[in-house]
Structures are given as structure tokens and as C-alpha cells.
Amino acid sequence: MLRALAVDDERPSLEELLYLLHADPRIGSAEGAGDATEALRRMNRALESGPGGPEAIDVVFLDIQMPGLDGLDLARLLTGFARPPLVVFVTAHEDFAVQAFDLKAIDYVLKPVRKERLAEAVRRAAELRGAAPRIPVHEPDPDHLPVELGGVTRFVAVEDITHVEAQGDYARLHTVKGSHLVRIPLSTLEERWRTRGFVRIHRRHLVALRHIGELRLDAGTVSVLVGSEELQVSRRHTRELRDLLMRRP
């Protein structure tokens, strides 16, 4: 059973999060803290108690934007613990995802928090703490990728994706209508979509061949035009890309 600490300066959000945590059978106890300072005091008690002690905390569900120390600051401090708790960020802002995973967060949940999405974060924490067996999951739909937008899961068609940009452990999917952040490394998508017309052109970019409008050469620098965006092609990928474009119907 996991022992959880939820940290959020907005009381209604904190109460809702605690309500959802208490309803999860994998959560043995859940406490709340209204700011980072209060959370640090609670974590110091956990540190003194030891991993198996009565005051121990296994996982912290952490808001980011708070007065004083923000959630990222608190997460940095927690990494200095001898046995730091697992960290799940719970925030209304997707812009901090890369920083969050640089701090070894195990998940990044967007507000408003849905019960099913929070349960997935708890499942990850339980597995990492050895508190629950792995549950088999269904194979993903090869034609669509689930993304979160405003607390709602939507499905982006692979054929609508023009290019993908690496952002740490995340990847940003670009379509003609906008972009979406997903927790999948670019290398995984490269392997998965290799036979679907996607090609690596740079260590940071994966591009759908069908969406390349132009191949440009300027003073030895190669780039491609994807929609209205110009993307640089690295030297190691230039020859392969040219060959693929020449064979493109």
C-alpha cells in the first residue's frame, strides 16, 4: 500500500486530489500540504522515520506553480534525500514536462485531473515501489496516438502528423492544426513508424515524407519545408532522405 503526499496551494484542487487518492485501493494513506514549505517539513519527518517507518512517504503528487518554492524547486530538493520519494507532477500547464522528467518524475498529469488518468500514475508508482503486480495492457492502436488536451484524451491520426520533435523523454507531435506532447521517446516513434513513411532527418526531428514540400540546399546546408516550417537536415541523414524522396511516388 502506497503512502502519498499531495501538494497544492489551491485548496479545492488539493481536496479533489486527496479524494481521488483515497478512493484508489493501492493508496494506503494520503496527506495534503498547502505549499512546498509545509511539504518539506512533512518530508523531513519521513526522512527521520526511515523507509519502513510510520512517517514514510512513498510518492508525492506535486503541483508546479505555487508561491515561494514552486513544485520544480521542491522536486530538486527531494532528489537530495537518501531515498527520495517518487514524484508525480499534477499541473494545469504542459510547458514544464521536459523539466519535470529531467528531475526523474515518473508521470505528468494535467488538470483537471481525471480519475482514470490519476489511476495510471498510481499504477506506475505501485509498480516501482513493488506494491502491485504488472497488469497486462492492450496493444496500442497503430493508426492513432492518444494525447491529453485539457484533461480530455483525444486520438491523433498518424497520417495527420507532419513531423515530430524530441523534447527529453517526451515527443511533440506536430499536425496542421497544432501540436501535442506525448510521453514517448522519439527513437520509439522512429522504430514504430519506420514503415509508415516517417524518416529521421536530425537527432531532434522525425518527418513524414508525404508532408515534405521542398528539399532546400543553401551553402552546403540541407533543409526541408514541412508546411510553413523549415527543418534542418543533419549531414548523416541527408543521403538517405534524398534517396527516399527520389523514390517517393
Short mmCIF file of C-alpha atoms in Angstrom, two decimals:
data_model
loop_
_atom_site.label_atom_id
_atom_site.label_comp_id
_atom_site.label_asym_id
_atom_site.label_seq_id
_atom_site.Cartn_x
_atom_site.Cartn_y
_atom_site.Cartn_z
CA MET A 1 0.00 0.00 0.00
CA LEU A 2 1.42 3.36 -1.04
CA ARG A 3 1.77 6.29 1.35
CA ALA A 4 1.13 9.50 -0.57
CA LEU A 5 1.59 13.23 -0.04
CA ALA A 6 -0.35 15.68 -2.23
CA VAL A 7 0.96 19.25 -2.51
CA ASP A 8 -1.14 22.08 -3.96
CA ASP A 9 -1.67 25.68 -2.82
CA GLU A 10 -5.23 25.75 -4.20
CA ARG A 11 -7.46 24.18 -1.57
CA PRO A 12 -10.23 22.88 -3.89
CA SER A 13 -7.65 21.21 -6.15
CA LEU A 14 -5.90 19.66 -3.14
CA GLU A 15 -9.14 18.31 -1.71
CA GLU A 16 -10.18 16.84 -5.07
CA LEU A 17 -6.79 15.18 -5.48
CA LEU A 18 -6.90 13.72 -1.98
CA TYR A 19 -10.44 12.45 -2.59
CA LEU A 20 -9.31 10.61 -5.73
CA LEU A 21 -6.24 9.19 -4.00
CA HIS A 22 -8.22 7.90 -1.02
CA ALA A 23 -10.56 6.14 -3.47
CA ASP A 24 -7.69 4.17 -5.04
CA PRO A 25 -7.21 0.77 -3.32
CA ARG A 26 -3.43 0.96 -3.88
CA ILE A 27 -3.18 4.05 -1.67
CA GLY A 28 -2.85 3.17 1.99
CA SER A 29 -2.72 6.77 3.23
CA ALA A 30 -2.83 10.22 1.62
CA GLU A 31 -1.98 13.51 3.29
CA GLY A 32 -2.14 17.06 1.97
CA ALA A 33 0.19 20.08 2.13
CA GLY A 34 -0.74 23.59 1.05
CA ASP A 35 2.72 24.69 -0.06
CA ALA A 36 6.28 23.48 -0.59
CA THR A 37 7.45 24.57 2.86
CA GLU A 38 4.78 22.50 4.61
CA ALA A 39 5.60 19.58 2.30
CA LEU A 40 9.31 19.83 3.17
CA ARG A 41 8.53 19.71 6.89
CA ARG A 42 6.44 16.58 6.28
CA MET A 43 9.19 15.00 4.17
CA ASN A 44 11.80 15.72 6.84
CA ARG A 45 9.67 13.70 9.26
CA ALA A 46 9.57 10.93 6.67
CA LEU A 47 13.35 11.08 6.34
CA GLU A 48 13.81 10.79 10.11
CA SER A 49 11.32 7.92 10.23
CA GLY A 50 13.19 5.87 7.64
CA PRO A 51 11.85 3.93 4.60
CA GLY A 52 9.83 1.48 6.68
CA GLY A 53 8.88 3.90 9.45
CA PRO A 54 5.39 5.10 10.33
CA GLU A 55 6.03 8.57 8.83
CA ALA A 56 7.44 7.34 5.49
CA ILE A 57 6.15 8.74 2.19
CA ASP A 58 6.38 6.68 -1.00
CA VAL A 59 5.08 9.11 -3.61
CA VAL A 60 4.48 12.87 -3.82
CA PHE A 61 1.78 14.30 -6.10
CA LEU A 62 3.08 17.77 -6.75
CA ASP A 63 1.64 20.94 -8.27
CA ILE A 64 4.15 23.17 -10.08
CA GLN A 65 3.05 26.79 -9.83
CA MET A 66 2.93 27.70 -6.14
CA PRO A 67 4.02 30.81 -4.20
CA GLY A 68 7.52 30.72 -2.72
CA LEU A 69 9.18 27.45 -3.64
CA ASP A 70 7.44 26.02 -6.68
CA GLY A 71 6.97 22.35 -7.45
CA LEU A 72 10.12 22.08 -9.54
CA ASP A 73 12.18 23.60 -6.71
CA LEU A 74 10.70 21.12 -4.25
CA ALA A 75 11.39 18.19 -6.56
CA ARG A 76 15.04 19.26 -6.83
CA LEU A 77 15.32 19.30 -3.05
CA LEU A 78 13.73 15.85 -2.79
CA THR A 79 16.36 14.38 -5.12
CA GLY A 80 18.89 15.06 -2.36
CA PHE A 81 17.17 12.63 0.01
CA ALA A 82 18.92 9.31 0.66
CA ARG A 83 15.79 7.53 -0.57
CA PRO A 84 13.73 10.16 -2.39
CA PRO A 85 10.02 9.59 -2.86
CA LEU A 86 8.58 9.04 -6.31
CA VAL A 87 7.29 12.27 -7.83
CA VAL A 88 4.17 12.75 -9.95
CA PHE A 89 3.54 16.29 -11.16
CA VAL A 90 -0.10 17.35 -11.25
CA THR A 91 -0.46 20.67 -13.04
CA ALA A 92 -2.59 22.71 -15.41
CA HIS A 93 0.44 23.57 -17.56
CA GLU A 94 2.09 21.22 -20.06
CA ASP A 95 5.06 23.57 -20.66
CA PHE A 96 7.15 22.15 -17.79
CA ALA A 97 7.06 18.49 -18.85
CA VAL A 98 10.64 18.34 -20.07
CA GLN A 99 11.98 19.90 -16.85
CA ALA A 100 9.79 17.57 -14.81
CA PHE A 101 11.20 14.44 -16.39
CA ASP A 102 14.73 15.79 -16.13
CA LEU A 103 14.02 15.64 -12.39
CA LYS A 104 13.10 11.94 -12.73
CA ALA A 105 9.36 12.40 -12.28
CA ILE A 106 7.51 9.17 -13.02
CA ASP A 107 4.45 10.88 -14.51
CA TYR A 108 2.97 14.24 -15.50
CA VAL A 109 -0.79 14.56 -15.03
CA LEU A 110 -2.66 17.54 -16.44
CA LYS A 111 -5.51 19.26 -14.63
CA PRO A 112 -8.42 18.92 -14.44
CA VAL A 113 -7.48 15.51 -13.07
CA ARG A 114 -9.46 12.57 -14.34
CA LYS A 115 -9.87 9.50 -12.15
CA GLU A 116 -8.63 7.15 -14.87
CA ARG A 117 -5.55 9.25 -15.60
CA LEU A 118 -4.60 9.54 -11.94
CA ALA A 119 -5.07 5.78 -11.55
CA GLU A 120 -2.46 5.26 -14.27
CA ALA A 121 0.02 7.41 -12.32
CA VAL A 122 -0.72 5.44 -9.14
CA ARG A 123 -0.21 2.20 -11.06
CA ARG A 124 3.25 3.32 -12.15
CA ALA A 125 4.15 4.31 -8.61
CA ALA A 126 2.89 1.00 -7.24
CA GLU A 127 4.94 -0.98 -9.73
CA LEU A 128 8.10 0.98 -8.99
CA ARG A 129 7.64 0.50 -5.26
CA GLY A 130 6.80 -3.17 -5.72
CA ALA A 131 3.34 -2.64 -4.27
CA ALA A 132 1.38 -4.16 -7.15
CA PRO A 133 1.87 -6.68 -9.96
CA ARG A 134 2.11 -5.51 -13.52
CA ILE A 135 -1.23 -5.53 -15.31
CA PRO A 136 -1.17 -6.55 -18.98
CA VAL A 137 -2.16 -3.73 -21.31
CA HIS A 138 -3.68 -3.91 -24.78
CA GLU A 139 -1.57 -3.21 -27.82
CA PRO A 140 -1.90 0.43 -28.91
CA ASP A 141 -3.97 1.38 -31.94
CA PRO A 142 -1.36 1.61 -34.74
CA ASP A 143 -3.32 4.29 -36.61
CA HIS A 144 -3.90 6.70 -33.73
CA LEU A 145 -1.99 8.06 -30.77
CA PRO A 146 -3.76 9.14 -27.55
CA VAL A 147 -2.94 12.67 -26.34
CA GLU A 148 -4.24 14.69 -23.41
CA LEU A 149 -5.78 18.08 -24.01
CA GLY A 150 -7.44 19.99 -21.19
CA GLY A 151 -8.00 16.81 -19.18
CA VAL A 152 -9.60 15.02 -22.14
CA THR A 153 -7.94 12.19 -24.05
CA ARG A 154 -8.08 12.65 -27.80
CA PHE A 155 -6.74 10.43 -30.56
CA VAL A 156 -4.47 11.90 -33.21
CA ALA A 157 -4.37 10.08 -36.53
CA VAL A 158 -0.82 9.14 -37.51
CA GLU A 159 -1.50 10.23 -41.10
CA ASP A 160 -2.21 13.77 -39.86
CA ILE A 161 1.20 14.11 -38.17
CA THR A 162 3.61 16.20 -40.25
CA HIS A 163 6.68 15.86 -38.03
CA VAL A 164 7.76 15.00 -34.50
CA GLU A 165 10.17 16.93 -32.28
CA ALA A 166 12.18 15.37 -29.45
CA GLN A 167 11.77 17.03 -26.04
CA GLY A 168 13.66 14.94 -23.50
CA ASP A 169 11.69 11.79 -22.67
CA TYR A 170 8.76 13.38 -24.47
CA ALA A 171 7.95 13.95 -28.13
CA ARG A 172 5.91 16.81 -29.57
CA LEU A 173 3.60 15.76 -32.39
CA HIS A 174 3.00 18.45 -34.99
CA THR A 175 -0.11 18.50 -37.19
CA VAL A 176 -1.56 21.19 -39.42
CA LYS A 177 -3.98 22.04 -36.58
CA GLY A 178 -1.47 22.29 -33.70
CA SER A 179 0.87 20.23 -31.57
CA HIS A 180 0.59 17.70 -28.74
CA LEU A 181 3.07 16.47 -26.16
CA VAL A 182 3.27 12.72 -25.53
CA ARG A 183 5.47 10.72 -23.20
CA ILE A 184 7.15 8.61 -25.87
CA PRO A 185 10.83 8.95 -26.85
CA LEU A 186 11.49 9.99 -30.45
CA SER A 187 13.53 6.80 -31.00
CA THR A 188 10.46 4.69 -30.15
CA LEU A 189 8.28 6.53 -32.66
CA GLU A 190 11.03 6.26 -35.27
CA GLU A 191 11.08 2.49 -34.91
CA ARG A 192 7.30 2.20 -34.74
CA TRP A 193 6.63 4.38 -37.82
CA ARG A 194 9.58 3.41 -39.98
CA THR A 195 7.30 1.53 -42.39
CA ARG A 196 4.70 4.30 -42.39
CA GLY A 197 6.74 6.87 -44.26
CA PHE A 198 8.49 8.60 -41.36
CA VAL A 199 12.21 9.29 -41.59
CA ARG A 200 14.73 10.69 -39.15
CA ILE A 201 16.32 13.87 -40.53
CA HIS A 202 18.01 15.12 -37.36
CA ARG A 203 18.58 13.94 -33.81
CA ARG A 204 15.62 16.12 -32.84
CA HIS A 205 13.25 15.58 -35.76
CA LEU A 206 11.26 12.79 -37.36
CA VAL A 207 9.37 13.80 -40.51
CA ALA A 208 6.56 12.27 -42.57
CA LEU A 209 7.83 12.05 -46.15
CA ARG A 210 4.35 12.77 -47.57
CA HIS A 211 4.34 16.17 -45.85
CA ILE A 212 7.70 17.36 -47.19
CA GLY A 213 7.03 20.14 -49.70
CA GLU A 214 10.59 21.11 -50.62
CA LEU A 215 14.17 19.99 -50.19
CA ARG A 216 16.47 23.01 -49.97
CA LEU A 217 20.25 23.34 -50.33
CA ASP A 218 21.89 26.57 -49.24
CA ALA A 219 25.69 26.93 -48.88
CA GLY A 220 26.06 23.26 -48.03
CA THR A 221 23.18 23.25 -45.53
CA VAL A 222 20.23 20.99 -46.32
CA SER A 223 16.73 21.62 -45.02
CA VAL A 224 13.17 20.56 -45.77
CA LEU A 225 9.97 22.55 -45.87
CA VAL A 226 7.14 20.91 -43.94
CA GLY A 227 4.06 23.06 -44.24
CA SER A 228 5.34 26.54 -43.41
CA GLU A 229 8.16 25.28 -41.18
CA GLU A 230 11.74 24.80 -42.36
CA LEU A 231 13.64 21.99 -40.61
CA GLN A 232 17.36 21.38 -40.82
CA VAL A 233 18.65 18.02 -42.08
CA SER A 234 21.82 16.72 -40.48
CA ARG A 235 24.67 15.52 -42.72
CA ARG A 236 24.38 11.90 -41.61
CA HIS A 237 20.73 11.77 -42.73
CA THR A 238 20.99 13.77 -45.95
CA ARG A 239 21.78 10.94 -48.39
CA GLU A 240 19.07 8.62 -47.04
CA LEU A 241 16.49 11.40 -47.21
CA ARG A 242 17.38 12.30 -50.79
CA ASP A 243 17.14 8.65 -51.85
CA LEU A 244 13.74 8.27 -50.19
CA LEU A 245 12.41 11.47 -51.78
CA MET A 246 13.63 10.38 -55.21
CA ARG A 247 11.71 7.11 -54.85
CA ARG A 248 8.61 8.79 -53.50
CA PRO A 249 5.61 8.34 -55.85
#
